[in-house]
């Protein structure tokens, strides 16, 4: 069976992406670090709708945690393969740079960039061997525009976009595509502490986006219909630049 692995799949954008990819007939691997109850709820909803889903807990920023989880999964699934990877796990630790603590910088950078590296490296071999794969990295408007109070987050997401462009060129000959999605303000756990009423005035469409709208774009990039798109960063931000 072909599986999609979604890191940070227990809540918000990740949960919406898991549910949307399940509609394409993929088995879903819901990754989470600590919120088991939320991850279980996502998997149970997918299974309740006739899909296939399972949990795979690991910390994307820990090489040992990633490797141990993949070894376990591969032992249990000798005839299955991961054909779609969505690198969605990420955290915000906003602060003005002059006040930013060292751990705030490193936690955000490590979750996004180390997570991309450790997880993608494990998945890539199977994709290259089978000559098919879809890697979708969840970047951000912050990585394109830069947002004040988010020097760490903007740096992490900008670097992720650069890695997307480089990897896309490395693996294209094997029919593996690598793209990034850069959401603007989307209603989710990640943005629940923001002043939506003020910020939506900056958006030409006049509202925050929905997680399902981002999930629909990810699902397209995961499909065979997107086979001639690679190395791209697609914004989904209501016109905010």
mmCIF file of C-alpha atoms in Angstrom, residues 5-236:
data_model
loop_
_atom_site.group_PDB
_atom_site.id
_atom_site.type_symbol
_atom_site.label_atom_id
_atom_site.label_comp_id
_atom_site.label_asym_id
_atom_site.label_seq_id
_atom_site.Cartn_x
_atom_site.Cartn_y
_atom_site.Cartn_z
ATOM 1 C CA UNK A 5 3.508 10.670 6.074
ATOM 2 C CA UNK A 6 2.466 14.003 7.553
ATOM 3 C CA UNK A 7 4.733 15.380 10.261
ATOM 4 C CA UNK A 8 2.934 17.388 12.900
ATOM 5 C CA UNK A 9 -0.269 15.743 11.734
ATOM 6 C CA UNK A 10 -2.281 15.844 14.939
ATOM 7 C CA UNK A 11 -3.668 19.375 14.779
ATOM 8 C CA UNK A 12 -4.377 22.392 12.596
ATOM 9 C CA UNK A 13 -2.962 22.296 9.086
ATOM 10 C CA UNK A 14 -1.433 18.856 9.612
ATOM 11 C CA UNK A 15 -4.744 17.294 10.622
ATOM 12 C CA UNK A 16 -6.548 18.862 7.654
ATOM 13 C CA UNK A 17 -3.830 17.588 5.297
ATOM 14 C CA UNK A 18 -4.066 14.060 6.719
ATOM 15 C CA UNK A 19 -7.812 13.954 6.157
ATOM 16 C CA UNK A 20 -7.609 15.360 2.629
ATOM 17 C CA UNK A 21 -4.850 12.946 1.521
ATOM 18 C CA UNK A 22 -6.854 10.029 2.897
ATOM 19 C CA UNK A 23 -9.564 10.912 0.357
ATOM 20 C CA UNK A 24 -7.039 10.129 -2.395
ATOM 21 C CA UNK A 25 -6.807 6.529 -1.222
ATOM 22 C CA UNK A 26 -3.465 6.830 0.528
ATOM 23 C CA UNK A 27 -2.762 5.220 3.844
ATOM 24 C CA UNK A 28 -1.986 8.012 6.316
ATOM 25 C CA UNK A 29 0.830 8.042 8.844
ATOM 26 C CA UNK A 30 -0.041 10.660 11.450
ATOM 27 C CA UNK A 31 3.142 11.867 13.104
ATOM 28 C CA UNK A 32 3.046 13.716 16.406
ATOM 29 C CA UNK A 33 5.493 14.472 19.191
ATOM 30 C CA UNK A 34 3.356 14.637 22.332
ATOM 31 C CA UNK A 35 -0.372 15.104 21.666
ATOM 32 C CA UNK A 36 -1.423 11.474 21.311
ATOM 33 C CA UNK A 37 -5.124 12.115 21.944
ATOM 34 C CA UNK A 38 -5.358 14.639 19.100
ATOM 35 C CA UNK A 39 -3.442 12.329 16.733
ATOM 36 C CA UNK A 40 -5.746 9.428 17.643
ATOM 37 C CA UNK A 41 -8.784 11.564 16.886
ATOM 38 C CA UNK A 42 -7.442 12.341 13.403
ATOM 39 C CA UNK A 43 -6.710 8.677 12.687
ATOM 40 C CA UNK A 44 -10.085 7.549 14.010
ATOM 41 C CA UNK A 45 -11.923 10.061 11.818
ATOM 42 C CA UNK A 46 -10.053 8.823 8.741
ATOM 43 C CA UNK A 47 -10.761 5.177 9.596
ATOM 44 C CA UNK A 48 -14.396 6.012 10.348
ATOM 45 C CA UNK A 49 -14.706 7.399 6.827
ATOM 46 C CA UNK A 50 -13.360 4.187 5.310
ATOM 47 C CA UNK A 51 -9.709 5.197 5.093
ATOM 48 C CA UNK A 52 -6.504 3.758 6.504
ATOM 49 C CA UNK A 53 -4.496 5.597 9.163
ATOM 50 C CA UNK A 54 -1.974 4.887 11.886
ATOM 51 C CA UNK A 55 0.105 6.830 14.368
ATOM 52 C CA UNK A 56 3.878 7.222 14.332
ATOM 53 C CA UNK A 57 5.189 9.316 17.227
ATOM 54 C CA UNK A 58 8.638 10.869 16.994
ATOM 55 C CA UNK A 59 10.402 14.186 17.499
ATOM 56 C CA UNK A 60 11.363 15.482 14.052
ATOM 57 C CA UNK A 61 14.265 17.482 15.514
ATOM 58 C CA UNK A 62 15.913 14.362 16.977
ATOM 59 C CA UNK A 63 17.884 12.163 14.572
ATOM 60 C CA UNK A 64 17.703 9.223 16.983
ATOM 61 C CA UNK A 65 13.934 9.554 17.419
ATOM 62 C CA UNK A 66 13.349 9.763 13.656
ATOM 63 C CA UNK A 67 15.577 6.790 12.834
ATOM 64 C CA UNK A 68 14.072 4.578 15.544
ATOM 65 C CA UNK A 69 10.519 5.339 14.386
ATOM 66 C CA UNK A 70 11.315 4.605 10.744
ATOM 67 C CA UNK A 71 13.085 1.350 11.559
ATOM 68 C CA UNK A 72 10.036 0.193 13.497
ATOM 69 C CA UNK A 73 7.630 1.220 10.715
ATOM 70 C CA UNK A 74 9.705 -0.434 7.988
ATOM 71 C CA UNK A 75 9.852 -3.703 9.954
ATOM 72 C CA UNK A 76 6.068 -3.703 10.315
ATOM 73 C CA UNK A 77 5.431 -2.722 6.667
ATOM 74 C CA UNK A 78 7.840 -4.703 4.484
ATOM 75 C CA UNK A 79 5.576 -4.500 1.424
ATOM 76 C CA UNK A 80 4.381 -0.903 1.850
ATOM 77 C CA UNK A 81 6.067 2.347 0.936
ATOM 78 C CA UNK A 82 5.810 6.038 1.648
ATOM 79 C CA UNK A 83 5.127 7.837 -1.635
ATOM 80 C CA UNK A 84 4.091 11.195 -0.195
ATOM 81 C CA UNK A 85 5.880 13.175 2.516
ATOM 82 C CA UNK A 86 4.494 16.397 3.939
ATOM 83 C CA UNK A 87 7.029 18.193 6.123
ATOM 84 C CA UNK A 88 4.549 20.159 8.178
ATOM 85 C CA UNK A 89 5.952 20.069 11.723
ATOM 86 C CA UNK A 90 6.895 23.502 12.943
ATOM 87 C CA UNK A 91 6.667 25.765 15.966
ATOM 88 C CA UNK A 92 6.538 29.492 16.639
ATOM 89 C CA UNK A 93 8.523 31.213 19.385
ATOM 90 C CA UNK A 94 7.948 34.845 18.458
ATOM 91 C CA UNK A 95 9.998 37.644 19.935
ATOM 92 C CA UNK A 96 11.847 40.725 18.799
ATOM 93 C CA UNK A 97 15.383 39.641 17.969
ATOM 94 C CA UNK A 98 16.951 41.890 20.607
ATOM 95 C CA UNK A 99 14.913 40.062 23.268
ATOM 96 C CA UNK A 100 15.001 36.596 21.690
ATOM 97 C CA UNK A 101 16.420 33.829 23.865
ATOM 98 C CA UNK A 102 18.918 31.350 22.460
ATOM 99 C CA UNK A 103 16.531 28.435 22.955
ATOM 100 C CA UNK A 104 13.761 30.313 21.103
ATOM 101 C CA UNK A 105 16.067 30.618 18.103
ATOM 102 C CA UNK A 106 17.277 27.031 18.114
ATOM 103 C CA UNK A 107 13.928 25.333 18.831
ATOM 104 C CA UNK A 108 12.290 26.969 15.817
ATOM 105 C CA UNK A 109 15.252 26.419 13.487
ATOM 106 C CA UNK A 110 15.783 22.814 14.601
ATOM 107 C CA UNK A 111 12.146 21.771 14.296
ATOM 108 C CA UNK A 112 11.789 23.091 10.757
ATOM 109 C CA UNK A 113 15.228 22.460 9.260
ATOM 110 C CA UNK A 114 16.579 19.464 11.164
ATOM 111 C CA UNK A 115 13.113 17.938 10.866
ATOM 112 C CA UNK A 116 13.130 18.391 7.100
ATOM 113 C CA UNK A 117 16.608 16.863 6.830
ATOM 114 C CA UNK A 118 16.190 13.864 9.139
ATOM 115 C CA UNK A 119 12.757 12.832 7.855
ATOM 116 C CA UNK A 120 13.285 13.507 4.142
ATOM 117 C CA UNK A 121 16.578 11.632 4.119
ATOM 118 C CA UNK A 122 14.849 8.523 5.499
ATOM 119 C CA UNK A 123 11.964 8.635 3.021
ATOM 120 C CA UNK A 124 13.920 9.549 -0.081
ATOM 121 C CA UNK A 125 15.668 6.237 -0.756
ATOM 122 C CA UNK A 126 12.393 4.390 -1.315
ATOM 123 C CA UNK A 127 11.052 7.127 -3.568
ATOM 124 C CA UNK A 128 14.183 7.143 -5.726
ATOM 125 C CA UNK A 129 14.240 3.344 -5.958
ATOM 126 C CA UNK A 130 10.605 3.185 -7.059
ATOM 127 C CA UNK A 131 10.960 6.266 -9.291
ATOM 128 C CA UNK A 132 8.013 8.091 -7.804
ATOM 129 C CA UNK A 133 7.545 10.455 -4.907
ATOM 130 C CA UNK A 134 5.958 13.671 -3.763
ATOM 131 C CA UNK A 135 7.620 15.843 -1.131
ATOM 132 C CA UNK A 136 5.688 18.895 0.024
ATOM 133 C CA UNK A 137 7.272 21.287 2.499
ATOM 134 C CA UNK A 138 5.054 23.637 4.467
ATOM 135 C CA UNK A 139 6.830 26.987 4.398
ATOM 136 C CA UNK A 140 5.210 30.327 5.191
ATOM 137 C CA UNK A 141 4.589 33.872 4.057
ATOM 138 C CA UNK A 142 7.184 34.668 6.753
ATOM 139 C CA UNK A 143 9.829 32.849 4.726
ATOM 140 C CA UNK A 144 9.104 34.991 1.656
ATOM 141 C CA UNK A 145 8.281 38.384 3.152
ATOM 142 C CA UNK A 146 9.845 38.272 6.613
ATOM 143 C CA UNK A 147 7.645 39.318 9.520
ATOM 144 C CA UNK A 148 8.732 41.402 12.520
ATOM 145 C CA UNK A 149 8.985 39.371 15.710
ATOM 146 C CA UNK A 150 9.652 36.245 13.667
ATOM 147 C CA UNK A 151 13.330 36.422 12.721
ATOM 148 C CA UNK A 152 13.730 32.780 13.805
ATOM 149 C CA UNK A 153 10.594 31.543 12.041
ATOM 150 C CA UNK A 154 11.265 33.624 8.905
ATOM 151 C CA UNK A 155 14.849 32.325 8.758
ATOM 152 C CA UNK A 156 13.724 28.712 9.150
ATOM 153 C CA UNK A 157 11.037 28.931 6.488
ATOM 154 C CA UNK A 158 13.244 30.847 4.032
ATOM 155 C CA UNK A 159 15.906 28.158 4.416
ATOM 156 C CA UNK A 160 13.271 25.474 3.856
ATOM 157 C CA UNK A 161 12.355 27.142 0.558
ATOM 158 C CA UNK A 162 16.014 27.095 -0.476
ATOM 159 C CA UNK A 163 16.321 23.421 0.411
ATOM 160 C CA UNK A 164 13.158 22.714 -1.600
ATOM 161 C CA UNK A 165 14.684 24.258 -4.736
ATOM 162 C CA UNK A 166 17.969 22.385 -4.315
ATOM 163 C CA UNK A 167 16.469 18.968 -3.592
ATOM 164 C CA UNK A 168 14.012 19.293 -6.476
ATOM 165 C CA UNK A 169 16.951 19.436 -8.883
ATOM 166 C CA UNK A 170 18.703 16.489 -7.250
ATOM 167 C CA UNK A 171 15.798 14.057 -7.578
ATOM 168 C CA UNK A 172 13.838 15.187 -10.649
ATOM 169 C CA UNK A 173 15.384 12.565 -12.928
ATOM 170 C CA UNK A 174 13.826 9.880 -10.729
ATOM 171 C CA UNK A 175 10.340 11.404 -11.040
ATOM 172 C CA UNK A 176 10.303 12.685 -7.478
ATOM 173 C CA UNK A 177 8.915 16.202 -7.158
ATOM 174 C CA UNK A 178 9.679 18.598 -4.330
ATOM 175 C CA UNK A 179 7.578 21.695 -3.744
ATOM 176 C CA UNK A 180 6.791 24.137 -0.964
ATOM 177 C CA UNK A 181 3.517 25.697 0.084
ATOM 178 C CA UNK A 182 3.683 29.116 1.729
ATOM 179 C CA UNK A 183 0.494 29.884 3.675
ATOM 180 C CA UNK A 184 -0.336 33.359 4.872
ATOM 181 C CA UNK A 185 -2.675 33.844 7.824
ATOM 182 C CA UNK A 186 -4.585 30.563 8.222
ATOM 183 C CA UNK A 187 -7.000 29.754 11.045
ATOM 184 C CA UNK A 188 -5.177 27.155 13.128
ATOM 185 C CA UNK A 189 -3.576 26.482 16.497
ATOM 186 C CA UNK A 190 -0.486 28.264 15.178
ATOM 187 C CA UNK A 191 -2.365 31.565 14.707
ATOM 188 C CA UNK A 192 -4.955 31.444 17.490
ATOM 189 C CA UNK A 193 -2.994 34.001 19.564
ATOM 190 C CA UNK A 194 -2.907 36.553 16.728
ATOM 191 C CA UNK A 195 -5.264 39.550 16.467
ATOM 192 C CA UNK A 196 -7.351 38.262 13.569
ATOM 193 C CA UNK A 197 -9.621 41.323 13.376
ATOM 194 C CA UNK A 198 -6.672 43.661 12.828
ATOM 195 C CA UNK A 199 -4.577 41.381 10.637
ATOM 196 C CA UNK A 200 -7.339 40.416 8.218
ATOM 197 C CA UNK A 201 -7.536 44.080 7.187
ATOM 198 C CA UNK A 202 -4.089 43.615 5.625
ATOM 199 C CA UNK A 203 -5.344 40.755 3.445
ATOM 200 C CA UNK A 204 -6.867 41.784 0.101
ATOM 201 C CA UNK A 205 -9.449 39.002 0.373
ATOM 202 C CA UNK A 206 -10.362 40.331 3.813
ATOM 203 C CA UNK A 207 -10.160 37.132 5.829
ATOM 204 C CA UNK A 208 -7.906 34.433 7.232
ATOM 205 C CA UNK A 209 -7.651 31.264 5.183
ATOM 206 C CA UNK A 210 -9.031 27.894 6.203
ATOM 207 C CA UNK A 211 -6.870 24.851 6.881
ATOM 208 C CA UNK A 212 -8.883 22.885 4.315
ATOM 209 C CA UNK A 213 -7.920 25.378 1.601
ATOM 210 C CA UNK A 214 -4.235 24.709 2.243
ATOM 211 C CA UNK A 215 -4.900 20.969 2.445
ATOM 212 C CA UNK A 216 -6.528 21.051 -0.998
ATOM 213 C CA UNK A 217 -3.389 22.612 -2.485
ATOM 214 C CA UNK A 218 -1.183 20.030 -0.776
ATOM 215 C CA UNK A 219 -3.420 17.237 -2.079
ATOM 216 C CA UNK A 220 -3.020 18.538 -5.638
ATOM 217 C CA UNK A 221 0.765 18.644 -5.283
ATOM 218 C CA UNK A 222 0.654 15.083 -3.934
ATOM 219 C CA UNK A 223 -1.317 13.831 -6.931
ATOM 220 C CA UNK A 224 -0.200 12.644 -10.357
ATOM 221 C CA UNK A 225 -1.809 15.765 -11.837
ATOM 222 C CA UNK A 226 1.104 17.831 -10.506
ATOM 223 C CA UNK A 227 3.827 15.732 -12.148
ATOM 224 C CA UNK A 228 5.340 18.669 -14.101
ATOM 225 C CA UNK A 229 5.573 21.001 -11.101
ATOM 226 C CA UNK A 230 8.757 20.853 -9.024
ATOM 227 C CA UNK A 231 11.038 23.262 -7.194
ATOM 228 C CA UNK A 232 8.154 25.699 -6.754
ATOM 229 C CA UNK A 233 6.922 27.666 -3.759
ATOM 230 C CA UNK A 234 3.207 28.261 -4.074
ATOM 231 C CA UNK A 235 1.712 31.042 -1.956
ATOM 232 C CA UNK A 236 -1.770 30.700 -0.489
#
